[in-house]
Each structure stands twice: as structure tokens, then as C-alpha cells.
Coordinates of C-alpha atoms (C1' of nucleotides) in Angstrom, one line a residue:
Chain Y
X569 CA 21.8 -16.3 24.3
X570 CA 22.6 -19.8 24.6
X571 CA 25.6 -21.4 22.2
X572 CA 25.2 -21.4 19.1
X573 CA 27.2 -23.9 17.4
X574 CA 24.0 -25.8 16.6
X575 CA 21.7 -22.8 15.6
X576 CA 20.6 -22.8 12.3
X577 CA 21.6 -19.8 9.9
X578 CA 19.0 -18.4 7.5
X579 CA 18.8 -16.0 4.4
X580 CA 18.1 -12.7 5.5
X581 CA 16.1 -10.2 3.1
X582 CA 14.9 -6.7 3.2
X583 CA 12.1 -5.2 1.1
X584 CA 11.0 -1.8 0.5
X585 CA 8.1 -0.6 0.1
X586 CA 7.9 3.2 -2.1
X587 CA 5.8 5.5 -2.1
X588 CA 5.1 8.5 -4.4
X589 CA 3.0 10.9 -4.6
X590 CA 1.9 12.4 -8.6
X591 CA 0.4 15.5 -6.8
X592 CA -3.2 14.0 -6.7
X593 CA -2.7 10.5 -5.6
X594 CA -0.2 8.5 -3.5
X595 CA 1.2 5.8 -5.2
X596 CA 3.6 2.7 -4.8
X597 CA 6.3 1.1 -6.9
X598 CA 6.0 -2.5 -7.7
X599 CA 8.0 -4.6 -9.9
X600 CA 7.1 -7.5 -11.5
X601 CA 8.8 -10.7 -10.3
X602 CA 11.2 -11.8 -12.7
X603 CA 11.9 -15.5 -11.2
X604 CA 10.7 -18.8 -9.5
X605 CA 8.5 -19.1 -7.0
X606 CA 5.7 -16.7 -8.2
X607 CA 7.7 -15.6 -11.8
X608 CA 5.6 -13.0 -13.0
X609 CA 3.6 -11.7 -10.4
X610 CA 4.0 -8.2 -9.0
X611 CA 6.4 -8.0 -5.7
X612 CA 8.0 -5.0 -3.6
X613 CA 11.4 -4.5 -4.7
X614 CA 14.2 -6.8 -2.3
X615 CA 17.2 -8.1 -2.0
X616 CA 19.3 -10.1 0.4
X617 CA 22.1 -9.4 2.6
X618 CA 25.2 -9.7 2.2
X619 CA 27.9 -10.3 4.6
X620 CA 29.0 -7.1 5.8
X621 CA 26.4 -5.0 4.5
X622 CA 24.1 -3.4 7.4
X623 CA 20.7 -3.6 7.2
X624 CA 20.0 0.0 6.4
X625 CA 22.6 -0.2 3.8
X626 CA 21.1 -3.1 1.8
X627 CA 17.7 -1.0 2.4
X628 CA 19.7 1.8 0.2
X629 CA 21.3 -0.2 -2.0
X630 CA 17.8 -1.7 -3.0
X631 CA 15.8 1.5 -3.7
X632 CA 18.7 3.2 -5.3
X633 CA 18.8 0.5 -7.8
X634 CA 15.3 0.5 -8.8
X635 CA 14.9 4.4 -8.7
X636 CA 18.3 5.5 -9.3
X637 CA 17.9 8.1 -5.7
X638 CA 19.8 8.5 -2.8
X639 CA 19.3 9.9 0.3
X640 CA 15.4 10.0 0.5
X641 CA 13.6 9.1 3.6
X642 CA 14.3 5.9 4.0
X643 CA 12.8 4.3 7.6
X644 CA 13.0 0.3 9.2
X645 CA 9.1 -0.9 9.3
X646 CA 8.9 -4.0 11.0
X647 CA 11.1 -7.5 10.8
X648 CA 8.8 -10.7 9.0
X649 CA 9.8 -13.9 9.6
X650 CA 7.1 -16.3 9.7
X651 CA 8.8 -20.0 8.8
X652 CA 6.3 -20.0 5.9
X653 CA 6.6 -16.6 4.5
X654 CA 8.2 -18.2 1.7
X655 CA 7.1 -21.8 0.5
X656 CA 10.5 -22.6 -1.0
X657 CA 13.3 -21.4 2.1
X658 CA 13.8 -20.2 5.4
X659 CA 13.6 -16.3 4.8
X660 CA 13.2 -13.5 7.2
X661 CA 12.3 -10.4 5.7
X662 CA 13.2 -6.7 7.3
X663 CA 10.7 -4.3 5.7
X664 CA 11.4 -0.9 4.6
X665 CA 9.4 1.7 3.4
X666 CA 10.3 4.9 1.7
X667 CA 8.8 8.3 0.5
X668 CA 10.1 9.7 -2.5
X669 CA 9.6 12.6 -4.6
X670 CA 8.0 10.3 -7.7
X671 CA 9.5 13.4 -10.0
X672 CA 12.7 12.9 -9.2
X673 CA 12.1 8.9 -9.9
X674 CA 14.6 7.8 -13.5
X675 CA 12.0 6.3 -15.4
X676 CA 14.2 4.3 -17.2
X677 CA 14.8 2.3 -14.6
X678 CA 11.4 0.9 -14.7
X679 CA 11.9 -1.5 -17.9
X680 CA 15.2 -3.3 -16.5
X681 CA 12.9 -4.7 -13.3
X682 CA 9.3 -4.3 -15.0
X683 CA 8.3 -1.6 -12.1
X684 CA 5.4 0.2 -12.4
X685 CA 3.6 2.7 -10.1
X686 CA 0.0 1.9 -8.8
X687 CA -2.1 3.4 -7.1
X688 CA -2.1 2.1 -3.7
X689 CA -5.9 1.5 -3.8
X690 CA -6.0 -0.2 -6.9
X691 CA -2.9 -2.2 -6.3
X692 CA -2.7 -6.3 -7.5
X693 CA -2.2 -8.5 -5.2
X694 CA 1.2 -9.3 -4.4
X695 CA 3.6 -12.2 -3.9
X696 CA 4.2 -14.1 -0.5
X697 CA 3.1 -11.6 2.7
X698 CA 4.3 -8.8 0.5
X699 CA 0.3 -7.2 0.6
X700 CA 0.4 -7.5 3.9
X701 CA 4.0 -5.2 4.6
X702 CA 2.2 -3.0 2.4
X703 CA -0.7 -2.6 4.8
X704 CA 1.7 -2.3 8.3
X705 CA 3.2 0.3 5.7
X706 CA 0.1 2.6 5.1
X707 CA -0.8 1.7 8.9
X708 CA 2.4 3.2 9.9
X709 CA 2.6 6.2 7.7
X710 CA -1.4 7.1 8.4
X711 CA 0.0 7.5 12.0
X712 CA 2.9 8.6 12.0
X713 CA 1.6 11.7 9.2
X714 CA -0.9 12.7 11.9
X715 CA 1.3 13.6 14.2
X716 CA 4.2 14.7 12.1
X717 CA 5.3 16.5 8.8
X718 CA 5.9 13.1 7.3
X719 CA 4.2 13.7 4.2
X720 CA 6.3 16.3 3.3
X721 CA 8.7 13.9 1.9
X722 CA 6.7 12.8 -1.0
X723 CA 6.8 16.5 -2.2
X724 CA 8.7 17.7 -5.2
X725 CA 10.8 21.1 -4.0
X726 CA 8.2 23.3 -5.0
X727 CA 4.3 22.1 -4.1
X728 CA 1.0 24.1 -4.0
X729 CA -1.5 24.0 -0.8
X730 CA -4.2 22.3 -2.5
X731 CA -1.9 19.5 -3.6
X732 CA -0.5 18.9 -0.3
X733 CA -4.6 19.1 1.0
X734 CA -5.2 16.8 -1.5
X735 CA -2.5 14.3 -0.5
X736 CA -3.8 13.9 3.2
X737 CA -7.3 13.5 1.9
X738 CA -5.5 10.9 0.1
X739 CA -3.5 9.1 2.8
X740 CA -6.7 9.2 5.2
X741 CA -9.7 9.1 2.4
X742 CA -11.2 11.9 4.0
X743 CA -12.2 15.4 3.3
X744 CA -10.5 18.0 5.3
X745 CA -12.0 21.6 5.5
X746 CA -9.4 24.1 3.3
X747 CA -9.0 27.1 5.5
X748 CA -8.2 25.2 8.4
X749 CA -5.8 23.4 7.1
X750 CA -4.2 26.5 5.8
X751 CA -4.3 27.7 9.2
X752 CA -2.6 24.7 10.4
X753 CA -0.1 24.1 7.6
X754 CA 1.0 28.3 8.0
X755 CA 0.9 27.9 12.0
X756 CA 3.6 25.2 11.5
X757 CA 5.9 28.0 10.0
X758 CA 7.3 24.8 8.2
X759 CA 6.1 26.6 4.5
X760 CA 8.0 29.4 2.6
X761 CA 6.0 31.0 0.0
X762 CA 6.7 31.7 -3.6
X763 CA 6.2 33.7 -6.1
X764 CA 5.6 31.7 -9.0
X765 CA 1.8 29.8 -9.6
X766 CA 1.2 27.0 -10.4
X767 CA -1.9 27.5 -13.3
X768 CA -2.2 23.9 -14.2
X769 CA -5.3 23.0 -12.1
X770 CA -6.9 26.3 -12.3
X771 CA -7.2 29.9 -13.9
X772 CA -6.2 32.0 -10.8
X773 CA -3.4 29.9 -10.4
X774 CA -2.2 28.4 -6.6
X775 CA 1.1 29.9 -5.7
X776 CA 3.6 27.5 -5.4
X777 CA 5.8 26.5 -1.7
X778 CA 9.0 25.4 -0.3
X779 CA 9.9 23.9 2.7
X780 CA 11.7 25.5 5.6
X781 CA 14.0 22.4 6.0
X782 CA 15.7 23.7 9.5
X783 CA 12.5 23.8 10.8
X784 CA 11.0 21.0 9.5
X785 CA 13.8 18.9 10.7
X786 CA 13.8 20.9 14.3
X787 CA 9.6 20.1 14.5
X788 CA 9.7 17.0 13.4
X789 CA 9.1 15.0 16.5
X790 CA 6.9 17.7 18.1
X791 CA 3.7 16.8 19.2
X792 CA 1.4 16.0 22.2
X793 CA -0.8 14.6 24.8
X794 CA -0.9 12.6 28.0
X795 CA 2.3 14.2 29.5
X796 CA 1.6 18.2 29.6
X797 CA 5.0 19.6 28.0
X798 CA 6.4 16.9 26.5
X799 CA 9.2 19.4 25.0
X800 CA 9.9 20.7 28.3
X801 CA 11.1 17.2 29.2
X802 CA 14.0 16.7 31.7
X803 CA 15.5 14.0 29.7
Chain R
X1395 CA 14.6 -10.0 -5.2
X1396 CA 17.6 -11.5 -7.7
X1397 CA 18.8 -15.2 -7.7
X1398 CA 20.3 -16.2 -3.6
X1399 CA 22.0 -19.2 -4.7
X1400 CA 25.0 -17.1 -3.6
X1401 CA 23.6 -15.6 -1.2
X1402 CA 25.1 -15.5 2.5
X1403 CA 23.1 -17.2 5.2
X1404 CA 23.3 -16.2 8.5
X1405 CA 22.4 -16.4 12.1
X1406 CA 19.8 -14.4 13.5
X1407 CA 18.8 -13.9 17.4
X1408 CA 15.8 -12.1 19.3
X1409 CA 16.5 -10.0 22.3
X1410 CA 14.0 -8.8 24.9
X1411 CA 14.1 -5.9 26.9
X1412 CA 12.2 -6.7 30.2
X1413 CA 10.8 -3.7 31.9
X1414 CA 8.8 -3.9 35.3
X1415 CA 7.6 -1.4 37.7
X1416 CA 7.7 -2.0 41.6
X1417 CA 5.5 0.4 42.4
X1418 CA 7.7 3.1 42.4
X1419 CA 10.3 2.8 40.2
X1420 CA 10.9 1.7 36.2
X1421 CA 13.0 -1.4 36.1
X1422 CA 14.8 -3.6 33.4
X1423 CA 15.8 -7.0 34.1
X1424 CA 19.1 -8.0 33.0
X1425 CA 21.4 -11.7 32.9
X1426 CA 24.8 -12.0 33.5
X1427 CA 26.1 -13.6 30.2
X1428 CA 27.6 -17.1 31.1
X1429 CA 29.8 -17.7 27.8
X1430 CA 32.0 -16.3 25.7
X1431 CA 32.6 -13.8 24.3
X1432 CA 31.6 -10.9 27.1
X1433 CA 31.3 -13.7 29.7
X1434 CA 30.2 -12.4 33.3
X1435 CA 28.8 -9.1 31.6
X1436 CA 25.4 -7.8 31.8
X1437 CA 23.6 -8.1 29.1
X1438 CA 19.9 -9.0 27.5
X1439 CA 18.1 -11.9 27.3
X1440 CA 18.1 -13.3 24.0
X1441 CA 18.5 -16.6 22.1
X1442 CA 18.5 -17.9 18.2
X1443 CA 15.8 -18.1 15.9
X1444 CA 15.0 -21.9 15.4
X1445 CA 14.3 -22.8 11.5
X1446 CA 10.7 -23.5 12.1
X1447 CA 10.2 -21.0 14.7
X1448 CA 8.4 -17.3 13.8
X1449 CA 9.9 -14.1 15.2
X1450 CA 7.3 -13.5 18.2
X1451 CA 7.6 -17.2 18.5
X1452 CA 11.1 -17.2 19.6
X1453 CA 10.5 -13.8 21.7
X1454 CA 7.8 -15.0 23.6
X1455 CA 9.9 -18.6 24.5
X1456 CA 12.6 -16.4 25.9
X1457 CA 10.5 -14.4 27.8
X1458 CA 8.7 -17.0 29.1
X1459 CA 12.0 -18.7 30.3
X1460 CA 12.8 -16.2 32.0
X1461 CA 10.3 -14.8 33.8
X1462 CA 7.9 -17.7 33.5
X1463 CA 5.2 -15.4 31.9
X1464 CA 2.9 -16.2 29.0
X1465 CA 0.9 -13.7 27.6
X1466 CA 1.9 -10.2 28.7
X1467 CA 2.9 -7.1 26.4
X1468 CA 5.7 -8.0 24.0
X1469 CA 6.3 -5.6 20.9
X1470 CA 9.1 -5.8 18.2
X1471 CA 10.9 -2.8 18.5
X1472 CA 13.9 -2.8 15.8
X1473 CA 16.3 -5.1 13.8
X1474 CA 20.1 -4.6 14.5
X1475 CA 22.2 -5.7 11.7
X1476 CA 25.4 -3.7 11.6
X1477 CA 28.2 -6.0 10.9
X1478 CA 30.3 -5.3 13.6
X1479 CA 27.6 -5.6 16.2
X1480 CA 29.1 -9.2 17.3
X1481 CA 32.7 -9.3 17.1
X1482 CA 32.8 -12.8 16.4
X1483 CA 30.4 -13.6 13.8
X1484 CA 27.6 -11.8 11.4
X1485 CA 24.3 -12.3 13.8
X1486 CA 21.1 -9.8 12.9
X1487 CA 19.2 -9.4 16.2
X1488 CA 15.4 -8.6 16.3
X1489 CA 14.7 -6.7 19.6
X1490 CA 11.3 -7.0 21.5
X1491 CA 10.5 -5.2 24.5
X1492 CA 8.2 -6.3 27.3
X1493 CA 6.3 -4.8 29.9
X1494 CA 5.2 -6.9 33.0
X1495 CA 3.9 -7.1 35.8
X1496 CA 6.8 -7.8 38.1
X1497 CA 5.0 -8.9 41.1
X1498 CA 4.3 -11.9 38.6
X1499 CA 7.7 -12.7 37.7
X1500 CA 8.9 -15.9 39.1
X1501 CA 12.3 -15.2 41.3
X1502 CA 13.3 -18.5 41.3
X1503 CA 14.6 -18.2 38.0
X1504 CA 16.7 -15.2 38.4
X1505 CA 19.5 -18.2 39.8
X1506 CA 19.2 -20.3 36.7
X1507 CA 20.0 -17.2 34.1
X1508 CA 21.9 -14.7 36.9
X1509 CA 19.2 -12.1 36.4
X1510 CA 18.6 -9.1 38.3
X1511 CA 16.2 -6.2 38.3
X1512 CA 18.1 -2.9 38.0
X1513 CA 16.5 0.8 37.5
X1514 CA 16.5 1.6 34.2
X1515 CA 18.5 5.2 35.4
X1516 CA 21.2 2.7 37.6
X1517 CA 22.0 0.0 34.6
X1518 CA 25.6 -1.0 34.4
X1519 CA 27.0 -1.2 30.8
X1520 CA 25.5 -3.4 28.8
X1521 CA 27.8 -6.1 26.0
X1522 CA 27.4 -5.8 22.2
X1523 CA 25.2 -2.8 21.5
X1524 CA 22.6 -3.8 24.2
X1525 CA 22.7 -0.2 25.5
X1526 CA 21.7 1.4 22.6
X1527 CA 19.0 -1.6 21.8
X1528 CA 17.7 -0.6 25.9
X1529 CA 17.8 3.1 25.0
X1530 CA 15.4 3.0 21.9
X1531 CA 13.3 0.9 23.7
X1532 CA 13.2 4.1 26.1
X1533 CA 12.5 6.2 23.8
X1534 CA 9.8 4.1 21.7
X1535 CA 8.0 3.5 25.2
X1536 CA 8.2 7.5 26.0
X1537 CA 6.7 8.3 22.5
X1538 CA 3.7 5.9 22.9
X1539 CA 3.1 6.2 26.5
X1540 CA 2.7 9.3 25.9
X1541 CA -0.4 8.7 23.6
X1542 CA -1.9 5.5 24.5
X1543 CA -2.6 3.8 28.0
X1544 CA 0.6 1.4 27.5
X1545 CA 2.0 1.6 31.1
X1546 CA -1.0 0.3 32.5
X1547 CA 1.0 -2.8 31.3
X1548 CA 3.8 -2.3 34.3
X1549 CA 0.6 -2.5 36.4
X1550 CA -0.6 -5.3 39.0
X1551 CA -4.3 -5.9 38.9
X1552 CA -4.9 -3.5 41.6
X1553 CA -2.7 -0.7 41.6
X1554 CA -3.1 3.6 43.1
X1555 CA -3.3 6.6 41.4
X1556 CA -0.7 7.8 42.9
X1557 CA 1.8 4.7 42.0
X1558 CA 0.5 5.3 38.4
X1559 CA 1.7 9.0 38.6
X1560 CA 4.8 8.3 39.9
X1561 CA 5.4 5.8 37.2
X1562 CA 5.0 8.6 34.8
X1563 CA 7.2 10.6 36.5
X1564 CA 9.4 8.4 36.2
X1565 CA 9.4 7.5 32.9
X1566 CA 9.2 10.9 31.6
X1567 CA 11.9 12.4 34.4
X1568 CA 9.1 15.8 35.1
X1569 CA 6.9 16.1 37.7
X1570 CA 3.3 16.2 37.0
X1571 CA 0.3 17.5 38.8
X1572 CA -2.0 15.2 40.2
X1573 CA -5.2 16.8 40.0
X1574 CA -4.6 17.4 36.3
X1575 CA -3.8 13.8 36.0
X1576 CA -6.3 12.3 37.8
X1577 CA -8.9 14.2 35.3
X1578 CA -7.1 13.1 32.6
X1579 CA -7.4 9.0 33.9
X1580 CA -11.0 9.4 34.9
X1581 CA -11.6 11.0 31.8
X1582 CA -10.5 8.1 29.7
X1583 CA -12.9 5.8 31.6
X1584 CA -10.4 3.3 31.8
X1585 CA -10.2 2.5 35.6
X1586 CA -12.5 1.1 38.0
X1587 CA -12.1 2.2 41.5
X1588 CA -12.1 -0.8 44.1
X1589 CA -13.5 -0.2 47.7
X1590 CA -10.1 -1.6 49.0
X1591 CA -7.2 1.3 50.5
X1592 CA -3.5 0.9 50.4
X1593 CA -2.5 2.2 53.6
X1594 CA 1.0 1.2 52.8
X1595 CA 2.4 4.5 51.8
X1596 CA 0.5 6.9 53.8
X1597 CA -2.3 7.1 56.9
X1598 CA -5.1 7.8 54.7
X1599 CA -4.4 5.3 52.3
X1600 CA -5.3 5.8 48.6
X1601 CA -7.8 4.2 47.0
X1602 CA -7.3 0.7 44.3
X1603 CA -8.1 0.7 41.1
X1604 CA -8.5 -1.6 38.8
X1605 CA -8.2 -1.7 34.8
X1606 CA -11.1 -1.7 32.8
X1607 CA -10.1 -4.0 29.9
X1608 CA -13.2 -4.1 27.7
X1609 CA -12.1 -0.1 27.6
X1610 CA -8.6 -0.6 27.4
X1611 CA -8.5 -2.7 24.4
X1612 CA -10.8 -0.4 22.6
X1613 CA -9.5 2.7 23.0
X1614 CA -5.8 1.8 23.5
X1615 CA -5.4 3.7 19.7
X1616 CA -7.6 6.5 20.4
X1617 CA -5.1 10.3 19.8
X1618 CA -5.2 13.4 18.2
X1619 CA -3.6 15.7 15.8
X1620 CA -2.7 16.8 12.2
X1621 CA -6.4 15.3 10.9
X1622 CA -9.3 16.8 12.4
X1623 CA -11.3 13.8 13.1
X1624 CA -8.7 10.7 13.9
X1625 CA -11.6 8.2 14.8
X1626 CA -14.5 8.9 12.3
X1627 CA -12.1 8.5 9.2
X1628 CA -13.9 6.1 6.6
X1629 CA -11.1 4.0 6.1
Chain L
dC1217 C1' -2.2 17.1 67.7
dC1218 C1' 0.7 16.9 64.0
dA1219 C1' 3.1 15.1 60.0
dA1220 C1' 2.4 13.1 55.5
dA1221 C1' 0.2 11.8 51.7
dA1222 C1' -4.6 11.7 49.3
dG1223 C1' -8.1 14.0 47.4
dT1224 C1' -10.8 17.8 45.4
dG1225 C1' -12.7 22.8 41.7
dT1226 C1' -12.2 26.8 39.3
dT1227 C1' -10.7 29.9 35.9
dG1228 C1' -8.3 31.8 31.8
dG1229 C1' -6.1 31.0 27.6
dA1230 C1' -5.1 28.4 23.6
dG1231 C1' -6.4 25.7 20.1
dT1232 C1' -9.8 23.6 17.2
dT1233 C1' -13.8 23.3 14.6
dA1234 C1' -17.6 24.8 11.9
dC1235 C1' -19.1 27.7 8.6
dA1236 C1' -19.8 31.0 3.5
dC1237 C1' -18.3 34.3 0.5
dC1238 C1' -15.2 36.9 -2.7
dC1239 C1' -11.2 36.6 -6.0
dA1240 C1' -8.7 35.9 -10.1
dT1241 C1' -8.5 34.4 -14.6
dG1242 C1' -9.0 31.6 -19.1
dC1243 C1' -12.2 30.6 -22.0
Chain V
dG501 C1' -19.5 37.0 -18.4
dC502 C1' -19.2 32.9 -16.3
dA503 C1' -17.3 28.6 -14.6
dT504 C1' -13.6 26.9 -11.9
dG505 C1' -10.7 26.3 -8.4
dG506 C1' -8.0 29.5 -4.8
dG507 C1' -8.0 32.1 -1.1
dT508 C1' -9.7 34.4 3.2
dG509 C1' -12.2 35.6 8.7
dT510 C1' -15.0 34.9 12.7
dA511 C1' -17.4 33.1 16.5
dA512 C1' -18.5 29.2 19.6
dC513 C1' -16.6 25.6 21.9
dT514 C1' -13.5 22.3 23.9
dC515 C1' -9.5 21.2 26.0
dC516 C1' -5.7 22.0 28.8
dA517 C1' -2.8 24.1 32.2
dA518 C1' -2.1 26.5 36.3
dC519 C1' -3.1 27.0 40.7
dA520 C1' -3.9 25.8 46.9
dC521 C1' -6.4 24.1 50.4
dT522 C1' -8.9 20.4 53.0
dT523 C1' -9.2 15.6 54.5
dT524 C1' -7.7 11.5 56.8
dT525 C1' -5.5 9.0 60.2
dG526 C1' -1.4 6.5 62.5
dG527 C1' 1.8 7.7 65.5

DNA sequence: CCAAAAGTGTTGGAGTTACACCCATGC
DNA sequence: GCATGGGTGTAACTCCAACACTTTTGG
């Protein structure tokens, strides 16, 4: 770093970017703009920093104000700052996205910023480079879900197998085969059974899950390839 | 996004972390920091963000100042915006990492910004919270080495099989077996074997090779896991 | 001729895919 | 009793890991 008496200072933003998930379809959770430049049209939900406020703790501040939840997985995508990312001002954005339970979501919430949950394939174009976060967001969660329990944080406490088969088929618009993705879900030992069934989608009824949160939080970074053990690392 | 009249500008920096590898060993190449505060500590390279100047912009101009290289691998890795991270003043630094070839790197500018080449196992401590930005750039490269060809980046045009295992050794601290990791290389198709020997290292010498790069760019995304079929989704 | 590194094949086990039928129940 | 979605098992195959000896040649 060079001095920096001369160096010009900027306005610093982050955005989120939410997901949900309605137990068929993944969704996301735009507001509409309320404001000058692009009043009216639909935008991830942002704010900027503030002095001593940390990144990750504007990130939170942001999504509990527009959904009223704490403490959901909450992860730094990537840092924006094209000069003309916004026509008006300097503004570098920090993207974040998150995964939320969409159940859990306080609906009442939505009139004060005009949010509404879209699909994300039928989504409406969106304000500044806003569309294009959202596309380094499904980028990053399509590969980060194929190699880890990621999804799992859109679920509500209790979730049935063919909802959570139907959510991947979802995330990568593809149809998986149902018995071995059983085997694979069951082989993770991440999934507790229940009693109850859930009879809404059918007469026999698909019993209902939990997670096994120790273990899903002790498996979540295993996976593998080009080193042989990679959990038998030294280091 | 609410009104940013009020809203508190501030000053934000890129910092690279510059790996090489010398054939034998993973480097990082570090400045002593000529100012205050932290003066005559080692540190990264970094420098402000210019108002009309985009992110990679500004991390490509510092790599390129000091190294003298255009064009080589340069990812953003993470925004650091705790407020305490400069003691002096509010500054939100974007990290990139690089990987070069460090036969290329021009010496004659290691006087100009004090830099030197450590190993990335032998690095003194490092001002601000430079450490922790060099040991998630660790850990990032660990993760996708160890699912896409990205260390053939560290590589000179013409390199050994057996420097290229010892790099992963390196990088992943474990000792691997060579005729398992030679299948795996060939297998990718990736390398082209040159007539030439390096006899430097041993009597019999080990064949060059030399990167295929019509392959390399096309399956540098290619992995495996939770989905059955990765590379014939529709999307 | 010997030390030191490079190069080479095979086998067993684990994991992954492909595939089709029965079950439970509300209507 | 039948339509609907839920649940189950097996066999072939592919991929990966484990393993040790021969080759080359400069000194």
C-alpha cells in the first residue's frame, strides 16, 4: 500500500441475496425499490456500511430486517465494484447470499419493503448488476450443494425425502433416480427419521425427517478427489 | 438499499497474495512495508482502489507492479471489513490471490518494493490481519486444487511429473504415490509429454511435459459428487 | 558397479449407476 | 378397486487405492 492521503473514499454496500425453498421450488426474495435511480423496480435487499459495522454484521443486520431471522446461513459471495455498477455514485457492493427456512420467514415484513418471493426461474429482471449476483449466487450454491449438505439449510425442521429430492432436481433442473438418492441421503447418516407423515402430497403418506445437526456440522466439508484421503490430511 | 446521504464513505484497498512454486517448494512473495503504521514489517502487496478503477482492475495493476506480470491466474478470494482491522482508519480490503510462474517474475523489482519469496510453511508474521488473509488463501487453494487442475498455474511451460507431485505434496503436507498419480494426470489428458529430459535432479532424468491448454480450459470445471451426472445437466 | 530417482501393472474393494415392482391409502 | 405417490433390492460396472520391482545412467 502506498499513502493514502490522496485515495479516494467510496460508499461501500452489501446485498443479499435469499433464498427459500416452499418444499417444491427454490425461491428468492426481492423487494421492490422504493427510491431514485430505478424507483420501482425489483432489487435484492442492501444496505450500506456503516462506520464500525463489519461486513458480516451489516450482511445480518440486512436480512434480519427484511425477514425478521437471525442466525441462518448467512455466507460472503463475491465483492462488485465495477466504477459503473451504479450510474449515479462510486459504490462497491459485497454480495451476500443466504438460505433460509422460507417457513420461518414473518410475512409481514414483506409490505413495509414491498418484498415478494419469486421463483428464481421466473424472476424480473433486476436493478443495476443485481441479475447478475444473482447468477454467481445460483453458480455458487449449484456447486457448492454437489459437494456438500448445503441444501439442507433451506429446510424447515422437519422435511420429507421426496421434498428434499425434489429441491435438488430443482437447484440442478434435472431428474435424479429415487432409490439412489435414498441410498445416498441414508449413507450420509446426516437424517433421523420420524414418526409422523406427512399425507399432504399423497395417500400413503412420506414420513417426515430431521437432521442430525452434530453430524451435519462434523461432514460438512467432506468430500473428494484428486488428493486420495483428503481427511487424512497432515495439516 | 435506504437513502446514503448519510452514509459513511470510506477507503477501500486490494491485496494480493502472490504464490510461486520453484520447483520444489510453495512460495509467497511478501514486501517489507516502507510507511507507517507497521513500518519495516512484512506484509502483502496491496494499494487503494482508484474512483474509476474496477476491483480486478486495481488487483491486476498491483500485481503487475510487482512482479511485472500481465495475465496470469488472479482470483478474488474474500472481503475483510472488520473495523479494527487498520488501527488507524476504517479501510475494507478485497483480497486476490495469484498463482505464477515464478521463473517469470522479474527480480529486479524485489529492490524497488523490498520483496522476498519465503515458503509459505517459513513466513514471518505478517501486519494487520495479513496472516489470516494468507491462511484462507491456503485453504481456498487446498479445496480447489484438490478438484480442478489449478496448480498447473505454479507451473513453467515445461515442467516433470515428479516436480508436479512434489508440489502436491507440498501443498497438501501427505505424501502421495506416484504411480497412482501419474494415472490420474494421464488420465485427465491434460499434458503433453515433450522429447526433452531434466537430468537436473537425477541420472536418468524425467521426462517434460507440457500443458495442454485447449484441454485445460475445458475441463478445468469438470468434478464429481452429490448429483449423479455433474456435466450432462440441462442447465 | 552402485546409488538415486524415474518409470511401470495388477488386483481387490468400494462406490455408483441402472433398472422395475410392490405398498399403502383416500377417494 | 384403483389411481397416486412412496418405498424398496440387486447386479454390472467403474473408479480408486494399495502395493514392489525394474530401468537408467552419472559418478
Amino acid at each position: 500500500m502506498t499513502n493514502n492521503t490522496t485515495e479516494t473514499k467510496m460508499l461501500l454496500a452489501v446485498d443479499c441475496i435469499i433464498f427459500g425453498f416452499d418444499g417444491e421450488n427454490l425461491k428468492i426474495l426481492l423487494i421492490k425499490r422504493g427510491f431514485e435511480p430505478e424507483k420501482d423496480k425489483w432489487s435484492l435487499m442492501g444496505g450500506f456500511i456503516k462506520a464500525n459495522e463489519s461486513l458480516d454484521e451489516a450482511a445480518n443486520k440486512i436480512l434480519l430486517q427484511l425477514t425478521g431471522l437471525n442466525g441462518v446461513y448467512l455466507e460472503q459471495l463475491y465483492a462488485f465494484g465495477d466504477p459503473a455498477r451504479d450510474p449515479d455514485e462510486r459504490i462497491v457492493s459485497v454480495a451476500y447470499f443466504a438460505l433460509i427456512d422460507i417457513h420461518k420467514y414473518e410475512t409481514q415484513l414483506s409490505d413495509r419493503y414491498h418484498a415478494e418471493w419469486f421463483l428464481v426461474n421466473e424472476m424480473p429482471g433486476l436493478v443495476f448488476d443485481h441479475g447478475q449476483m444473482v447468477e454467481i449466487a445460483k453458480q455458487k450454491i449449484r456447486y457448492k450443494a454437489a459437494l456438500h449438505p448445503l441444501l439442507f439449510e433451506l429446510l424447515p425442521r422437519k422435511f420429507t425425502i421426496p421434498q428434499l429430492q425434489s429441491l435438488y432436481e430443482g437447484v440442478y433442473n434435472t431428474k435424479i433416480d429415487n432409490r439412489n438418492f435414498i441410498r445416498k441421503l441414508t449413507s450420509t447418516g446426516l437424517l433421523i427419521k420420524l414418526e409422523e407423515k406427512d399425507k399432504s402430497n399423497s395417500k400413503k403418506g412420506a414420513f417426515y425427517f430431521k437432521l442430525d445437526k452434530k453430524k451435519y456440522k462434523a461432514k460438512f466439508q467432506a468430500f473428494l478427489n484428486f488428493i486420495p484421503n483428503p481427511e487424512n490430511l497432515i495439516s
